[in-house]
Amino acid sequence: GSVFWHSASITITSHSSGESCCCQSQRRTFLPHGGHPSEWQTHQHGPLSELWALLLDEERGRLFVGAQNHLLSLALDDISQRGRKIYWPAPVEWREECNWAGKDITAECMNFVKILHPYNRTHLYACGTGAFHPVCAFIEAGQHAEEPVFKLDPHHTEDGKGKSPYDPRHTAASVLVGEELYSGVATDLMGRDFTIFRSLGRRPSIRTEQHDSRWLNEPKFVAVFLVPESEDPDDDKIYFFFRETAVERQQGLGKTSFARIGQICRNDMGGQRSLVNKWTTFLKARLVCAVPGPDGADTHFDELRDVFLLQTRDKRNPLIYAIFSTSSSVFQGSAVCVYTMADIRRAFLGPFAHKEGPNYQWVSYQGRVPYPRPGMCPSKTFGTFGSTKDFPDEVIQFARHHPLMYNPVLPHGQRPLFLQATVPYTFTRIAVDRVTAADGHYDVLFIGTDVGTVLKVVSVPKESWHRMEPLLLEELQIFQVRIRVPHPTTWACSALLFPQHQLYAGSTTALAQLPLHRCGAYGKACAECCLARDPYCAWDGNNCTRYVPNTKRRFRRQDVRNGDPNVLCSEGELEPSRNPRRDTVPQKQLYGVEGSTVFLECIPKSLQAHILWTYQRTLNDPQREVQMDERVVRTERGVLLRSVQRSDAGLYLCHATEHGFTQPLLRLSLDGDRRLAGHGCITSMVTGRAGCRDRKVGGQRQQGQGWGTCCSQAQAALPAHSRAGCLQGRAVSCSSWQLPVPSSSSPCLGPGSPWGQQGPG
């Protein structure tokens, strides 16, 4: 099925009860912006439009987009193709009225389409802000991809109050169940009357109690889902995920945001004498995502950002994946927590939170709970009541005053599944794909950030299936973000959907379509494919390619759980690793001048690999590990060899060690030929210091040879892969030639450069 990510398999039935990643995780591969493969497709909507809602429809083969004053219909197999478009602006009089109220005519007084749902086989239901006049309409979209119909009748629209927010900056979440729309939204112009609202359909509209902070307190709605409780549809419940200002926070400590999960019964009809046209089954509980600390000093992630519901074989027990960020200005981080319906139901069947008065603390209610228990749906499964209107008055009154549960919902494993701290981004969206691999089922997480990247994470078991280890496989720079803004939904990924092994990512201005897997990026060797531990990929005997279940055993060599090349790969495929003297190891030649500096560069394909350097005088001599000291300095891109000595000449072998497996990557031959000692220009270029005009040849100016010739010869003598090649110095005449200083974007600079951020001296 499709995955909706507005704003991405191990069977997680036994998720982590042990440690999770608790600090910055190193990605295995990184694809920068501009390095997109040919199979990526993009759609740019335009500089004046903003994309607000996505709806993936596999039956119609279309991707529907809600934007500023527009609705788009794009081909699912190639979103770069020209799609169909509906122009749906707010009426002129609404825009003028909006402008007179002090709103920005271009930034606010437009129709921002924020709600998109499939209504039936031929129509969609869409709602927009309508220049602070919420409006909804039915969109005719046809039944099949080949039908060209995509139209809206502007004369047949309806009031969008309680469905779409007035202000485009306000969040809203909704789900269409049957012919009824369940929404979490602000229902007034000022954005102060927040409600959970049922509209459309034949039954009367129902909402939460108005202006009661015990029910809702400045909520920001994130997601809404239908989850059946039993075989009886009368037991179906709607779950709302939101964050709000915590009423249970001790007075005088300021406002604190808590993540919440709320529930209502789908067949709730309101009360008969009290709570008329109001929910009688509404309950809410705190959603906790925290890293346990000493003496109860837990690190909490309270800012709920997005929620993904992963369906399992049992529709009554999906898994809930949620992403959070911290609200602290001291500690910055993001986390993914996983929740089971069993834990959620346990919280709603637990004690109610109770407060005697303004000066009392919140405690667990110890009195008698009336029957039927508040929060239970009227059905044949749990009682004899046919409607909520038949509930006794004491049940209705208890529900009015006790919407909050005392016990929170804790994540599976009592801690986050995956988190990142001290990184320059915040998680904004998540989608999860359950993947069948050779050794089991794995959940692959696609996490969007506020800097336009998508993280690809897989959770694999450690000692047992009850302890999980998250692996950060890839980081993809999907969208170019020039500045990082405090509102993640304004930038970066706002939606993820992925049918048919395609990932659809959206920002507020662009869409991208790309494969879920880039198996070829892991390398061309069996060991590299195995070490990647990507459940989408397997070694087919020649290449690292997409894994296809139910193929012949010899064509599906894959080991996600252990990632051991010694088990997966044949002796012939591992021979280069076992015998680094074989000619299959790439070799490069370097030249060093006595007293100069030489950089030995070696960058593994996997950023998670540890690099080990060994040295041997000749190919027949034994290898010994290169020890780091003040003269031999390790950097992110290799080793910096300062004050080169004659004894440094020889063979340097770069090994990559990952997951207990070591393989040679590169052999560098350092030549200390004294014939090059006269070329001061070479020393100059290798060390990245002064230009050629500040040097003499061999300490003496040579007769009959100009400085330009000297520098040209020196540059020609240096290999292209040396630092001089990176600097790209050009000698025209010795009196004018200088080594250019690289720009800040040059690969010569940065944390991995031997010169650091300052450039050559």
Coordinates of C-alpha atoms in Angstrom, one line a residue, residues 9 22 45 91 147 164 216 283 366 473 505 529 536 551 571 635 661 682 698:
S9 CA 11.3 -5.4 7.5
C22 CA 22.1 7.6 22.0
H45 CA 5.7 23.8 -8.8
P91 CA -12.9 34.9 -4.4
E147 CA -9.2 9.0 -17.7
S164 CA -9.6 23.3 7.3
L216 CA -7.6 20.6 24.7
L283 CA -10.0 10.4 26.5
Q366 CA -9.2 6.5 43.7
L473 CA 22.2 3.2 6.0
A505 CA 9.3 13.2 -1.0
C529 CA 27.2 -5.5 -0.6
Y536 CA 16.5 -4.1 -0.2
T551 CA 14.3 -16.5 -6.3
E571 CA 36.5 -17.8 -1.5
T635 CA 42.4 13.1 9.2
F661 CA 35.7 -7.6 8.5
I682 CA 57.2 20.6 -5.7
G698 CA 68.1 23.2 -5.3

